[in-house]
Structures are given as structure tokens and as C-alpha cells.
CSV table of C-alpha atoms in Angstrom, one decimal:
chain,number,residue,atom,x,y,z
A,24,MET,CA,-7.1,-42.2,-13.6
A,25,GLU,CA,-3.8,-41.7,-15.2
A,26,LYS,CA,-5.5,-42.8,-18.4
A,27,TRP,CA,-7.6,-39.6,-18.8
A,28,PRO,CA,-4.5,-37.4,-20.5
A,29,SER,CA,-3.8,-39.7,-22.9
A,30,ARG,CA,-7.8,-40.2,-23.5
A,31,VAL,CA,-8.4,-36.3,-23.9
A,32,ALA,CA,-5.1,-36.6,-26.6
A,33,ALA,CA,-6.9,-39.4,-28.4
A,34,ALA,CA,-10.1,-37.5,-28.8
A,35,ARG,CA,-8.2,-34.3,-29.8
A,36,ARG,CA,-6.8,-36.6,-32.8
A,37,SER,CA,-10.5,-38.5,-33.6
A,38,GLY,CA,-11.6,-35.8,-35.4
A,39,ARG,CA,-14.8,-35.9,-33.8
A,40,ILE,CA,-14.5,-32.5,-31.8
A,41,PRO,CA,-16.3,-29.4,-33.8
A,42,GLU,CA,-14.3,-27.0,-35.1
A,43,THR,CA,-14.9,-24.0,-33.3
A,44,LYS,CA,-14.3,-26.0,-30.0
A,45,GLU,CA,-11.2,-27.6,-28.4
A,46,LEU,CA,-11.0,-30.4,-25.5
A,47,GLN,CA,-9.2,-29.1,-22.2
A,48,GLY,CA,-8.0,-31.4,-19.8
A,49,SER,CA,-6.1,-31.0,-16.4
A,50,TRP,CA,-5.1,-32.1,-13.2
A,51,CYS,CA,-7.0,-30.3,-9.8
A,52,ARG,CA,-7.7,-31.3,-6.6
A,53,ASP,CA,-10.6,-33.2,-7.2
A,54,GLY,CA,-9.0,-35.6,-9.8
A,55,TYR,CA,-9.0,-34.7,-13.6
A,56,GLU,CA,-10.5,-32.1,-15.3
A,57,ILE,CA,-11.8,-32.2,-18.9
A,58,LYS,CA,-13.5,-29.3,-20.6
A,59,LEU,CA,-14.9,-28.2,-23.9
A,60,VAL,CA,-14.4,-24.9,-24.7
A,61,ASP,CA,-14.7,-22.0,-27.6
A,62,ILE,CA,-11.4,-21.6,-29.4
A,63,PRO,CA,-10.5,-18.5,-29.3
A,64,ALA,CA,-11.2,-15.9,-32.3
A,65,TRP,CA,-7.5,-15.2,-32.9
A,66,ARG,CA,-6.8,-18.7,-33.4
A,67,LEU,CA,-9.4,-18.8,-36.1
A,68,ALA,CA,-8.4,-15.9,-38.0
A,69,VAL,CA,-6.5,-16.4,-41.4
A,70,LEU,CA,-3.0,-14.7,-41.4
A,71,ALA,CA,-1.6,-13.6,-43.9
A,72,PRO,CA,1.8,-14.4,-45.0
A,73,VAL,CA,4.6,-11.9,-44.2
A,74,PRO,CA,6.8,-11.8,-46.9
A,75,VAL,CA,10.4,-12.4,-46.7
A,76,PRO,CA,13.1,-9.9,-49.2
A,77,SER,CA,15.1,-12.1,-51.5
A,78,ARG,CA,17.9,-9.4,-50.4
A,79,LEU,CA,18.7,-6.2,-47.9
A,80,THR,CA,18.3,-3.3,-50.4
A,81,ARG,CA,17.3,-1.1,-47.8
A,82,PRO,CA,18.0,-2.6,-44.0
A,83,HIS,CA,16.0,-1.3,-41.2
A,84,ALA,CA,18.0,0.5,-38.5
A,85,VAL,CA,18.1,-2.3,-36.3
A,86,ILE,CA,19.6,-4.7,-39.1
A,87,ARG,CA,22.5,-1.9,-39.5
A,88,ALA,CA,23.4,-2.5,-35.9
A,89,MET,CA,23.8,-6.3,-36.6
A,90,GLN,CA,25.6,-5.5,-39.5
A,91,ASN,CA,28.5,-3.8,-37.8
A,92,GLU,CA,28.8,-6.8,-35.6
A,93,ARG,CA,31.9,-8.8,-36.3
A,94,GLN,CA,29.6,-11.8,-35.8
A,95,PRO,CA,26.2,-10.9,-36.1
A,96,LEU,CA,23.7,-12.7,-33.5
A,97,GLY,CA,26.8,-15.1,-32.9
A,98,LEU,CA,25.6,-16.7,-35.9
A,99,THR,CA,27.9,-18.6,-38.1
A,100,LYS,CA,28.4,-17.1,-41.8
A,101,PRO,CA,26.3,-19.5,-43.8
A,102,VAL,CA,22.9,-18.3,-42.1
A,103,GLN,CA,23.8,-14.7,-41.2
A,104,GLY,CA,22.1,-13.5,-44.2
A,105,ARG,CA,19.1,-15.6,-43.7
A,106,ALA,CA,18.8,-14.5,-40.5
A,107,LEU,CA,18.7,-11.0,-40.9
A,108,ARG,CA,16.5,-11.2,-44.0
A,109,LEU,CA,13.6,-13.1,-41.4
A,110,VAL,CA,14.1,-9.9,-39.1
A,111,GLN,CA,14.1,-7.5,-41.7
A,112,ALA,CA,10.9,-9.0,-42.6
A,113,LEU,CA,9.1,-9.3,-39.0
A,114,ILE,CA,10.3,-5.7,-38.2
A,115,THR,CA,8.9,-4.4,-41.2
A,116,ALA,CA,5.4,-6.3,-40.7
A,117,ALA,CA,5.3,-5.0,-36.8
A,118,GLU,CA,5.9,-1.7,-37.8
A,119,ALA,CA,3.1,-1.8,-40.3
A,120,GLU,CA,0.8,-2.5,-37.3
A,121,GLY,CA,2.1,0.6,-35.4
A,122,HIS,CA,4.6,-1.4,-33.2
A,123,THR,CA,8.1,0.1,-32.4
A,124,CYS,CA,11.6,-1.5,-32.8
A,125,SER,CA,14.6,-1.3,-31.3
A,126,ALA,CA,18.3,-3.4,-31.3
A,127,GLY,CA,19.8,-4.7,-28.1
A,128,HIS,CA,22.4,-6.9,-27.5
A,129,THR,CA,23.3,-8.2,-31.2
A,130,GLY,CA,26.6,-9.4,-31.1
A,131,PHE,CA,26.7,-12.6,-29.2
A,132,ALA,CA,24.5,-15.8,-28.8
A,133,PRO,CA,23.6,-16.9,-25.2
A,134,PRO,CA,25.0,-20.6,-24.0
A,135,SER,CA,22.3,-23.1,-24.6
A,136,HIS,CA,21.6,-23.2,-20.9
A,137,ARG,CA,20.9,-19.5,-20.3
A,138,ARG,CA,19.0,-18.8,-24.3
A,139,ARG,CA,15.7,-18.1,-22.2
A,140,ARG,CA,17.3,-15.8,-19.5
A,141,ALA,CA,19.5,-14.2,-22.1
A,142,HIS,CA,19.5,-10.6,-23.6
A,143,PRO,CA,17.6,-10.1,-26.6
A,144,HIS,CA,18.9,-9.0,-29.9
A,145,PHE,CA,16.3,-6.7,-30.4
A,146,THR,CA,12.8,-5.6,-29.2
A,147,ILE,CA,9.4,-5.4,-30.5
A,148,THR,CA,7.0,-2.7,-28.2
A,149,ALA,CA,3.3,-3.1,-29.3
A,150,GLN,CA,1.0,-1.0,-27.3
A,151,GLY,CA,3.2,-0.3,-24.7
A,152,GLN,CA,4.6,-4.0,-23.8
A,153,THR,CA,8.2,-4.8,-25.1
A,154,VAL,CA,8.4,-8.2,-26.2
A,155,GLY,CA,12.4,-9.4,-26.5
A,156,PHE,CA,13.6,-11.6,-29.3
A,157,LEU,CA,16.5,-14.0,-29.9
A,158,LEU,CA,17.5,-15.5,-32.6
A,159,LEU,CA,19.5,-18.5,-32.6
A,160,GLN,CA,21.7,-21.2,-34.5
A,161,GLU,CA,20.1,-24.6,-33.4
A,162,GLN,CA,22.7,-27.1,-33.0
A,163,ASP,CA,23.1,-31.2,-34.8
A,164,ARG,CA,24.1,-33.7,-32.2
A,165,ALA,CA,25.7,-36.8,-32.8
A,166,GLU,CA,27.4,-39.4,-30.7
A,167,HIS,CA,31.0,-38.5,-30.2
A,168,VAL,CA,33.6,-41.0,-30.8
A,169,ALA,CA,36.7,-41.0,-28.6
A,170,THR,CA,40.2,-40.4,-30.1
A,171,GLU,CA,43.1,-42.2,-29.0
A,172,LYS,CA,44.4,-38.8,-26.7
A,173,GLU,CA,41.5,-38.4,-25.4
A,174,LEU,CA,41.1,-42.4,-24.1
A,175,ALA,CA,44.7,-41.5,-22.8
A,176,GLU,CA,44.0,-38.6,-21.0
A,177,ALA,CA,41.3,-40.1,-18.8
A,178,LYS,CA,43.0,-43.4,-18.4
A,179,LYS,CA,46.2,-40.6,-17.2
A,180,HIS,CA,43.6,-38.7,-15.2
A,181,SER,CA,40.6,-39.6,-12.9
A,182,TRP,CA,38.8,-36.0,-13.3
A,183,VAL,CA,38.9,-36.2,-17.3
A,184,ARG,CA,35.6,-36.9,-18.9
A,185,ILE,CA,35.1,-37.7,-22.3
A,186,PRO,CA,31.7,-36.1,-24.0
A,187,ARG,CA,29.3,-38.3,-25.3
A,188,PHE,CA,27.9,-36.1,-28.2
A,189,ASP,CA,29.2,-33.8,-30.8
A,190,TYR,CA,27.5,-30.7,-31.5
A,191,THR,CA,27.7,-28.6,-35.2
A,192,PRO,CA,25.9,-25.8,-36.0
A,193,SER,CA,23.0,-26.8,-38.5
A,194,GLU,CA,21.3,-24.4,-41.0
A,195,ARG,CA,18.1,-24.3,-38.8
A,196,LEU,CA,17.1,-21.1,-36.8
A,197,ARG,CA,14.8,-20.5,-33.5
A,198,PHE,CA,13.0,-17.5,-32.4
A,199,ILE,CA,12.4,-17.1,-28.4
A,200,LEU,CA,10.4,-14.6,-27.9
A,201,SER,CA,10.0,-13.1,-23.6
A,202,GLY,CA,7.8,-10.5,-21.9
A,203,GLY,CA,4.1,-10.2,-22.1
A,204,GLN,CA,1.2,-12.5,-21.9
A,205,PRO,CA,1.9,-15.7,-24.3
A,206,HIS,CA,-1.0,-16.8,-26.5
A,207,ARG,CA,0.1,-19.2,-29.3
A,208,ALA,CA,3.7,-20.1,-28.1
A,209,SER,CA,7.3,-18.7,-26.8
A,210,GLU,CA,9.4,-20.4,-29.4
A,211,TRP,CA,9.3,-20.9,-33.0
A,212,ALA,CA,12.1,-22.8,-35.2
A,213,ASP,CA,12.8,-24.5,-38.3
A,214,ALA,CA,10.6,-27.7,-38.3
A,215,PRO,CA,10.4,-30.2,-41.2
A,216,GLY,CA,7.8,-29.3,-44.1
A,217,ARG,CA,7.6,-25.8,-42.1
A,218,ALA,CA,10.0,-23.4,-42.5
A,219,LEU,CA,10.2,-20.2,-40.3
A,220,GLU,CA,9.4,-18.0,-43.2
A,221,GLU,CA,5.7,-19.6,-43.1
A,222,GLN,CA,5.6,-18.9,-39.3
A,223,LEU,CA,6.8,-15.3,-39.4
A,224,ALA,CA,2.9,-14.3,-39.6
A,225,GLU,CA,2.1,-16.0,-36.2
A,226,ILE,CA,5.0,-14.4,-34.8
A,227,ALA,CA,3.6,-11.2,-35.6
A,228,GLN,CA,0.1,-12.0,-34.5
A,229,GLU,CA,1.9,-13.2,-31.2
A,230,VAL,CA,3.3,-9.9,-30.5
A,231,THR,CA,0.2,-7.7,-31.7
A,232,LEU,CA,-1.8,-10.4,-29.3
A,233,ARG,CA,0.4,-9.7,-26.4
A,234,GLY,CA,0.1,-5.8,-26.8
A,235,GLU,CA,-3.5,-6.1,-26.8
A,236,ALA,CA,-3.7,-8.1,-23.8
A,237,ALA,CA,-1.2,-5.7,-21.8
A,238,GLU,CA,-3.6,-2.8,-22.8
A,239,ARG,CA,-6.7,-4.9,-21.2
A,240,ARG,CA,-4.8,-5.1,-18.2
A,241,ARG,CA,-3.9,-2.0,-17.7
A,242,GLN,CA,-7.6,-1.0,-18.5
A,243,ASP,CA,-8.7,-3.9,-15.7
A,244,GLU,CA,-6.2,-2.6,-13.5
A,245,ALA,CA,-7.2,1.3,-14.2
A,246,GLU,CA,-11.2,0.2,-13.7
A,247,ALA,CA,-9.8,-1.8,-10.3
A,248,ALA,CA,-8.7,1.4,-9.5
A,249,ARG,CA,-11.5,3.5,-10.2
A,250,GLN,CA,-13.9,1.1,-8.4
A,251,LYS,CA,-11.5,1.0,-5.2
A,252,ARG,CA,-11.6,4.8,-5.5
A,253,ILE,CA,-15.4,4.7,-5.7
A,254,ARG,CA,-15.3,2.6,-2.8
A,255,TRP,CA,-12.8,4.2,-0.4
A,256,GLU,CA,-15.1,7.5,-1.4
A,257,ALA,CA,-18.2,6.1,-0.5
A,258,ALA,CA,-16.7,4.3,2.9
A,259,MET,CA,-15.0,7.8,3.8
A,260,GLU,CA,-18.6,9.5,3.2
A,261,GLN,CA,-19.9,6.8,5.9
A,262,ALA,CA,-17.1,7.5,8.2
A,263,ARG,CA,-18.0,11.4,8.0
A,264,ILE,CA,-21.5,10.5,8.5
A,265,ARG,CA,-20.8,8.2,11.5
A,266,TYR,CA,-18.3,10.5,13.0
A,267,ALA,CA,-20.3,13.4,12.9
A,268,GLU,CA,-23.6,11.4,14.5
A,269,ALA,CA,-20.9,10.0,17.0
A,270,TYR,CA,-19.6,13.7,17.7
A,271,ARG,CA,-23.3,15.0,18.1
A,272,VAL,CA,-24.0,12.3,20.4
A,273,ARG,CA,-20.7,13.3,22.7
A,274,HIS,CA,-21.8,16.3,22.3
A,275,LEU,CA,-25.6,16.0,23.9
A,276,GLU,CA,-24.0,13.7,26.5
A,277,ALA,CA,-21.7,16.3,27.4
A,278,GLN,CA,-24.3,19.2,27.3
A,279,GLU,CA,-26.6,16.7,29.3
A,280,ALA,CA,-23.8,16.0,32.1
A,281,ALA,CA,-23.4,19.9,32.4
A,282,TRP,CA,-26.5,20.5,32.6
A,283,ARG,CA,-27.2,18.1,35.8
A,284,HIS,CA,-23.8,19.3,37.4
A,285,ALA,CA,-25.2,22.8,37.1
A,286,THR,CA,-29.0,21.8,38.3
A,287,ARG,CA,-27.2,20.5,41.5
A,288,LEU,CA,-24.6,23.2,41.6
A,289,THR,CA,-28.0,25.3,41.6
A,290,GLU,CA,-29.6,23.5,44.5
A,291,TYR,CA,-26.7,23.7,46.4
A,292,VAL,CA,-26.1,27.2,46.1
A,293,SER,CA,-30.0,28.0,46.8
A,294,ALA,CA,-29.7,25.9,50.0
A,295,VAL,CA,-26.7,27.6,51.4
A,296,ARG,CA,-28.1,30.8,50.7
A,297,THR,CA,-31.4,29.7,52.4
A,298,ARG,CA,-29.4,28.5,55.6
A,299,VAL,CA,-27.2,32.0,55.6
A,300,GLU,CA,-30.5,34.1,55.3
A,301,ALA,CA,-32.3,31.8,58.1
A,302,SER,CA,-29.1,32.6,60.4
A,303,TRP,CA,-28.8,36.3,59.6
A,304,ALA,CA,-32.7,36.7,60.3
A,305,ALA,CA,-32.2,34.5,63.8
A,306,ALA,CA,-29.6,36.9,64.8
A,307,THR,CA,-31.4,39.7,64.2
A,308,VAL,CA,-34.5,38.6,66.4
A,309,GLU,CA,-32.5,37.7,69.0
A,310,ARG,CA,-30.8,41.1,69.0
A,311,LEU,CA,-34.4,42.9,68.3
A,312,ASP,CA,-36.2,40.7,71.3
A,313,PRO,CA,-36.7,43.1,74.7
A,314,LEU,CA,-36.4,39.9,76.7
A,315,ASN,CA,-32.9,39.5,75.6
A,316,THR,CA,-31.9,42.5,77.6
A,317,PRO,CA,-31.7,43.1,81.1
A,318,LEU,CA,-34.4,45.1,82.8
A,319,ARG,CA,-32.6,48.0,84.7
A,320,PRO,CA,-30.8,50.0,82.6
A,321,ARG,CA,-27.7,50.8,83.1
A,322,LEU,CA,-28.1,54.5,83.9
A,323,LEU,CA,-28.8,53.4,87.6
A,324,ASN,CA,-26.0,51.8,88.6
A,325,ALA,CA,-23.5,53.7,86.5
A,326,ARG,CA,-21.7,57.0,87.9
A,327,SER,CA,-19.9,59.8,85.9
A,328,LYS,CA,-16.1,59.7,85.5
A,329,LYS,CA,-16.0,62.7,87.7
A,330,GLY,CA,-18.2,62.2,90.3
A,331,ALA,CA,-16.2,59.1,90.7
A,332,GLY,CA,-12.9,60.6,90.7
A,333,GLN,CA,-14.1,63.2,93.0
A,334,ASP,CA,-15.2,60.6,95.7
A,335,ARG,CA,-12.5,58.4,95.4
A,336,PHE,CA,-10.2,62.0,96.6
A,337,CYS,CA,-12.7,62.8,99.5
A,338,ARG,CA,-11.7,59.0,100.8
A,339,VAL,CA,-8.1,59.3,100.7
A,340,ARG,CA,-8.0,62.9,102.3
A,341,ARG,CA,-10.3,61.6,105.1
A,342,GLY,CA,-8.2,58.3,105.5
A,343,ARG,CA,-5.0,59.9,105.7
A,344,PRO,CA,-4.0,63.5,106.4
A,345,GLY,CA,-2.0,64.9,103.8
A,346,ALA,CA,-1.9,62.0,101.6
A,347,GLY,CA,-3.3,63.8,99.1
A,348,ARG,CA,-0.5,66.3,98.6
A,349,LEU,CA,1.1,66.2,95.2
A,350,PRO,CA,4.7,66.4,95.8
A,351,GLY,CA,6.5,69.3,95.1
A,352,ARG,CA,3.5,71.6,94.6
A,353,GLN,CA,1.3,73.5,97.4
A,354,SER,CA,-1.4,71.7,98.7
A,355,ARG,CA,-5.3,72.6,98.0
A,356,THR,CA,-8.2,72.7,100.4
A,357,HIS,CA,-11.3,71.2,98.9
A,358,ALA,CA,-14.3,71.3,100.3
A,359,PRO,CA,-15.5,68.0,101.4
A,360,PHE,CA,-17.8,66.4,98.2
A,361,ARG,CA,-21.3,65.8,99.3
A,362,GLY,CA,-23.2,63.8,97.0
A,363,GLY,CA,-27.3,63.6,97.3
A,364,ALA,CA,-28.8,60.6,97.0
């Protein structure tokens, strides 16, 4: 299974793959996946070469900002002129496509271990997508020959390290692009038989492709947001319908409970009213029933207050003479009371 990548590479070199197809291979969870896919149209497009001026007669504002630096782009003197002309040609081609350019940190060169995260020398913005450019000078590496002084220092001090290689600036240049979605590549450099002047068309196309990809991504995000909004509105409408239905059901249940409560209260009030009326009627009948009254009327046994007083007075006089006199007053003689039966 480990031989599959080499077999794919051999198939690519064989020349038997159709011109409009390409072979892709990658490891996946189930093993190694090989696909024959269509080559994107932008890779089949014939690119017009980007002309590079022989000298800077009317430099761009970005180029002028670079020229004002003491060491433009951190490059050595022999390659500064060529580097500025390459940048001028690339900016001219980008502005012809409707892109905009601006200067960045133009007076330094980042160290080799930070070149891919350093601030760009200049930027090109295509359809809202900013692509940063670093133009670096390649280094030639050669075996280092230790000097007698270095050998003596290393022998004297254990922390002294003699470098293995010597690096010297070359005339080769390298473009490093950052920002956006890569298509062709993110780096272009002088190569044997293919100088950067011949690759400027690909770099300019890369900027355009990254701008188009950013625009498609924005459109996809806008469409996704629109679809999400539509789904949200549909969900809210369904929620409103369900809420209204649930509210009507709750209201109906509340009405039914209130009706049952009112019915029970009505029955209770009717029963109370019936019992009170029955009690009143019974009391009234009992009061009107003659059998519930004594047979002899009270008038047969009752005496008037006057007669009762006279009879008591007579009894007192008969029992004790003089007992009926009032103190301090003359006694009066009363005729005996003779009541008739």
C-alpha cells in the first residue's frame, strides 16, 4: 500500500493521462484514494506574458515609496533595479484588471525563518481580497571552512559553535504571496531556464483567482445567510401558528373549567335556595296551624291592671288596719271592692 503514491507519480509522468484530466491521490481513512478529475479551466487558459520595463521612467507610487528607503526591500544593490522593475510590471498588470495596490513595509527583509509570517512589502487587493507580497533575495549556501581563530575559540570555550555553511546573497529573487485561497501556488522563484519575468503572468492570474474565490465565498455566505433567514422565518411562522393553536386550546380548557365551576355553583345556590324556602314555608305553616295554639284564649284568665291593683289594695286593708296609709299623708277611706263574678 505504501507504493501507491509512487505509482501515481509514475502514471503522471507516463503521458497517458488525457490533457484535460489530472490524477489525484491522497490517503484517507479507508486507505489510499486515487481520482481522475477534470483540470480547472484557469489552468488550461493561455496567459499573455506580462511586459517588464527596461527602466523605470514613470514609477508607481508604491515603487517611489520603495525607492525612498535606504535599502529598498532589504535587497543588495545589484538586484534592486531588477526587483523594482518586476514589482512595477506586476502592479501595472494588476491595475489593468481593476485591482488596487498599496505599499507596505518596504525597507527591510525578514529573516529566513520568519519570511512566511512577515509583513508584506506591498499588497494588491482584488474584489475585496487583499494579497500580500514579499520579494526576497535568495541565498547561496556553501560549506564553511573554519578559520584558525574559530578553531581556537571553539577549543577554548565549549559554548562556541562553528557554523556548517556560509550564506551569500545571490541574484535570484522569490515572490511569496499571503492572504486568500491559494490556487496555483504561494511562492514563485527564479529557476534554471525559467526566470521570474516569465512567471509574472501566473502571479497576476493568482491574484485574480484569489479575488474571485473570495467573491464566490462572500456570495455563498450571503446565500447561506439568506437561506438561513428563510428557514428562520418559516420556523417562526410555524411557531406562531403552534402558539396560537396552543393558546386557543388553553383558552378553551379554561372556559370549560370555568363553565364546570359555574355549573357547580349554580347547583349549590339552587339547593341552598330550596332549603331556605322550605324552612321558611314550614315555619309559616307551623305558625298558622291552629292546632299549635292553646284552646282557652288568654282573655279568660287575664285581668286588667286596674282591677288587679284594687283587689290587692283591698286585701291589704282587710288584713292589717292602717297598713294602707301612706306616710305623711292623710288616710283615705275607700269603699270595698266588690268584684262580680
